[in-house]
Short mmCIF file of C-alpha atoms in Angstrom, two decimals:
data_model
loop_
_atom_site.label_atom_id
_atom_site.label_comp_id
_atom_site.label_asym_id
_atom_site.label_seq_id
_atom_site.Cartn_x
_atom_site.Cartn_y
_atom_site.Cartn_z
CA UNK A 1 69.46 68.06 109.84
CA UNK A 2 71.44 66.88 106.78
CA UNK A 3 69.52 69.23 104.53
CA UNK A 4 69.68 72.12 106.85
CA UNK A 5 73.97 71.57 106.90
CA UNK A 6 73.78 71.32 103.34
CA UNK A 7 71.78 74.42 102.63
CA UNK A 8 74.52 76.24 105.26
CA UNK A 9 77.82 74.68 102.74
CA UNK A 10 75.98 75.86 99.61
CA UNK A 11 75.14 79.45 101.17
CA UNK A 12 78.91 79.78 102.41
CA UNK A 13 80.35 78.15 99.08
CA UNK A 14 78.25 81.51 97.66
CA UNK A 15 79.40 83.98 99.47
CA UNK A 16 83.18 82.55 99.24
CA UNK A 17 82.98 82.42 95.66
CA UNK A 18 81.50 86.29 95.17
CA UNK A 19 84.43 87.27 97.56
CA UNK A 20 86.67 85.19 95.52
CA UNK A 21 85.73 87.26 92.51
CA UNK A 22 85.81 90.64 93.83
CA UNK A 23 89.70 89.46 95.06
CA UNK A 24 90.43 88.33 92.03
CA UNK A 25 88.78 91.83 90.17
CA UNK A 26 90.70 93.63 92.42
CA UNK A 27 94.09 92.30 91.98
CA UNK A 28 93.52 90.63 88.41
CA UNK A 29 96.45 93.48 87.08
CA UNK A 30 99.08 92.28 89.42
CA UNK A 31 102.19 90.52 87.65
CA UNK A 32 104.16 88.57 90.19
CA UNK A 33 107.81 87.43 89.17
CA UNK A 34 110.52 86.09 91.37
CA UNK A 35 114.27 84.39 91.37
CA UNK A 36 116.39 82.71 93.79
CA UNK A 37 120.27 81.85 93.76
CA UNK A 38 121.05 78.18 92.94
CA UNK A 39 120.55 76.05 95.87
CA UNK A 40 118.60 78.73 97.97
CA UNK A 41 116.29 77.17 100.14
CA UNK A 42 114.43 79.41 103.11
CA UNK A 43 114.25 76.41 105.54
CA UNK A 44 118.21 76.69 105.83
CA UNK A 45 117.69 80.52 107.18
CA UNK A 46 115.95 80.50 110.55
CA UNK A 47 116.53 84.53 111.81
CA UNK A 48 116.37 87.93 109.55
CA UNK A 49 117.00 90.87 110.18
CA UNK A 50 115.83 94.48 108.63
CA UNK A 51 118.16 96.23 106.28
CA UNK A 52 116.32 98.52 104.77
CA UNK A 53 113.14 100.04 103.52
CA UNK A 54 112.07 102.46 100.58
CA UNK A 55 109.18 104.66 99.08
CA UNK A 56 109.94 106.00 95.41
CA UNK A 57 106.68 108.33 94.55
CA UNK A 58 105.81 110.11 91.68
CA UNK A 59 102.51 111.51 93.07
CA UNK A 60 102.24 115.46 92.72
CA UNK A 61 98.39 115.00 93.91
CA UNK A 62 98.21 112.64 96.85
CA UNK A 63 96.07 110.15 95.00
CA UNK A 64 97.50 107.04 96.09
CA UNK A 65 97.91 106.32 99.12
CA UNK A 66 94.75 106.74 101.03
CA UNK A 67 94.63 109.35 103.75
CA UNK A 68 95.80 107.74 107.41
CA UNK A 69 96.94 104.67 105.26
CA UNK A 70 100.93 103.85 106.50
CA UNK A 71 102.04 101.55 103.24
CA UNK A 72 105.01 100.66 104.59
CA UNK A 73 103.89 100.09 107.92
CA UNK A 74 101.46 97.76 106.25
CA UNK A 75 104.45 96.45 103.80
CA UNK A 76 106.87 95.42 106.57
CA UNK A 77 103.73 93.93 108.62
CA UNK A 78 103.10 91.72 105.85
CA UNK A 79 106.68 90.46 105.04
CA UNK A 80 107.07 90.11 109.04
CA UNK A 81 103.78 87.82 108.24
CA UNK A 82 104.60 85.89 105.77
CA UNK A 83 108.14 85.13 106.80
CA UNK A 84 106.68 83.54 109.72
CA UNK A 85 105.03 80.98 108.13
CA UNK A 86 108.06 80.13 106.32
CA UNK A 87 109.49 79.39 110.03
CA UNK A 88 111.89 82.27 110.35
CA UNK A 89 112.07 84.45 113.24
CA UNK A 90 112.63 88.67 113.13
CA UNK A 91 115.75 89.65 115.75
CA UNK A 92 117.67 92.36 116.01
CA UNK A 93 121.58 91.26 116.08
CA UNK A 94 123.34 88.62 114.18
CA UNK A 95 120.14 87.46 111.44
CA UNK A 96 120.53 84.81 109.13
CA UNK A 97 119.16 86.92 106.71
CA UNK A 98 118.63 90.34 106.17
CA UNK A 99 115.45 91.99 104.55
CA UNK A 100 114.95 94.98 102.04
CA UNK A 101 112.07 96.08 100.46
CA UNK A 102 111.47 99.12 97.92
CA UNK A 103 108.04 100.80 96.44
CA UNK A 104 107.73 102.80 93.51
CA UNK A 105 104.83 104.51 91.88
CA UNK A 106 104.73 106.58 89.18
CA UNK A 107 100.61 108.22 88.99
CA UNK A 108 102.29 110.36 85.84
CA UNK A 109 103.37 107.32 83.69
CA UNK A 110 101.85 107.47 80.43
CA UNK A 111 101.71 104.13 77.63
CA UNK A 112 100.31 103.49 74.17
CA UNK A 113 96.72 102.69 73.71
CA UNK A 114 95.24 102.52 70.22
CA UNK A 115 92.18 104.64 69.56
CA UNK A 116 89.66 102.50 68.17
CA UNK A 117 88.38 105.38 65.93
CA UNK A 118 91.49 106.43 64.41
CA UNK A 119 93.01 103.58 65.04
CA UNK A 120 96.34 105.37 65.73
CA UNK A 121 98.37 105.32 68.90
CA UNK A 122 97.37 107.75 71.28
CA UNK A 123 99.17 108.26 74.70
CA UNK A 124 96.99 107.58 77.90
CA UNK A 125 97.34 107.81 81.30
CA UNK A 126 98.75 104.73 82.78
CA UNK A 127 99.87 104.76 86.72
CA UNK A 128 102.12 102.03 87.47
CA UNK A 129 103.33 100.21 90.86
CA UNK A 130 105.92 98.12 91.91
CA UNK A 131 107.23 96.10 94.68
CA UNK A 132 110.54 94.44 95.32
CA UNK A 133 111.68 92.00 98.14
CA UNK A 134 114.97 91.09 98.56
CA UNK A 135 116.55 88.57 101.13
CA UNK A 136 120.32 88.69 101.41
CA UNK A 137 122.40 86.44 102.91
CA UNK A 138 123.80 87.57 106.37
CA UNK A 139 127.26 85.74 106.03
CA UNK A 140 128.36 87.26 102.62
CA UNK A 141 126.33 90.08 101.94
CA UNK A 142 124.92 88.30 98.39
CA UNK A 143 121.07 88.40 97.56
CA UNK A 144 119.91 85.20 97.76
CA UNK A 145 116.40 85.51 96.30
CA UNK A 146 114.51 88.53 95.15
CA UNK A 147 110.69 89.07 93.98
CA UNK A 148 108.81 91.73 91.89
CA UNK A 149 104.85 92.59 91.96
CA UNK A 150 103.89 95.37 89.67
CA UNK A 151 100.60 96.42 88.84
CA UNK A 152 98.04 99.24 87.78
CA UNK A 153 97.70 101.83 90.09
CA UNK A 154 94.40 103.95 90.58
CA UNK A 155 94.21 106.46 92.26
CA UNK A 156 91.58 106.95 94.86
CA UNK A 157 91.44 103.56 95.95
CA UNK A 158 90.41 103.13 100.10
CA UNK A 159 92.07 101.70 102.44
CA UNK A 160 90.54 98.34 102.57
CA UNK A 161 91.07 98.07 99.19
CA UNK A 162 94.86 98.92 99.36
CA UNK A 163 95.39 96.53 102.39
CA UNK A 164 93.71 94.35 99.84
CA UNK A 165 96.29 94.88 97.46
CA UNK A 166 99.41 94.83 99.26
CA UNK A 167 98.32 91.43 100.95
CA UNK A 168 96.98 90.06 98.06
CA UNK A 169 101.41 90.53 96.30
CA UNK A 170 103.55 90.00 99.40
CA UNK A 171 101.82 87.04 100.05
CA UNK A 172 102.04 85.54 96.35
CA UNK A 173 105.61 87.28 96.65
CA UNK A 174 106.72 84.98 99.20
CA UNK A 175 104.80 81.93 98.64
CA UNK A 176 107.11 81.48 95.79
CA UNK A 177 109.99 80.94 98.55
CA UNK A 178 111.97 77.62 97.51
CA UNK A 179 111.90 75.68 100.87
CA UNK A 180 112.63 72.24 101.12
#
């Protein structure tokens, strides 16, 4: 029985480890940064509110957001998530806190890469993403803490893979949260 339980741990310590990987391949270009006001502690906050949402796209051919994929649908479910945990609760009148978020991504950007031939700089495609959070304080209007995620963006990516994403920075995003 013992060896039969420990042949079950070792084949699930496998399969967590190659899903850990492909995770970790698939968000491995994420940067994650954040800052809070001095003192700023979550725990004091216990309701938020929404204030507002945005989508900046520079996308001429539809290539990054996968077809029937709502980001910020998926965005705001996540931040709605993960503000949970921290013990606060959404309402509608009178929040503690209020909530913005904005996206941006640029499939157009371009960067240096050096040619390894020439060894000159050449320009390259580069498509670049970003995500912002900001919680402001209800009472006087004054951002309280604030967090960027920016990454690589390629296009073509499916929807698992983007849900992937997305979870994958507003959860790092807001584990970084001071709470007491």
């Amino acid at each position: 029985m013992i060896r039969k339980c420990l042949a079950v741990a070792l084949a699930m310590l496998s399969v967590a480890a190659v899903l850990n990987g492909c995770t970790n391949a698939l968000t491995s270009d994420i940067d994650i940064d954040s800052q809070a006001a001095p003192g700023f502690q979550v725990s004091a906050y216990n309701t938020y509110s929404w204030l507002a949402a945005a989508q900046i796209l520079n996308d001429p051919d539809g290539q990054w957001e996968p077809r029937g994929f709502d980001a910020d649908a998926q965005i705001q479910f996540l931040i709605n998530r993960e503000l949970r945990k921290h013990g606060t609760t959404e309402v509608s009148a009178n929040p503690d806190l209020f909530v913005a978020y904005i996206a941006g991504v640029d499939m157009e950007a371009l960067d240096l890469d050096e040619d390894a031939e020439s060894e000159l700089d050449m320009m390259k495609s580069s498509p670049q993403g970003a995500l912002m959070i900001l919680l402001i304080d209800a009472r006087n209007g004054r951002a309280v803490w604030g967090a960027l995620a920016t990454g690589d963006v390629e296009g073509r990516r499916n929807e698992e893979e983007a849900r992937a994403r997305l979870d994958f920075a507003v959860t790092q995003m807001l584990a970084r949260l001071p709470s007491a």
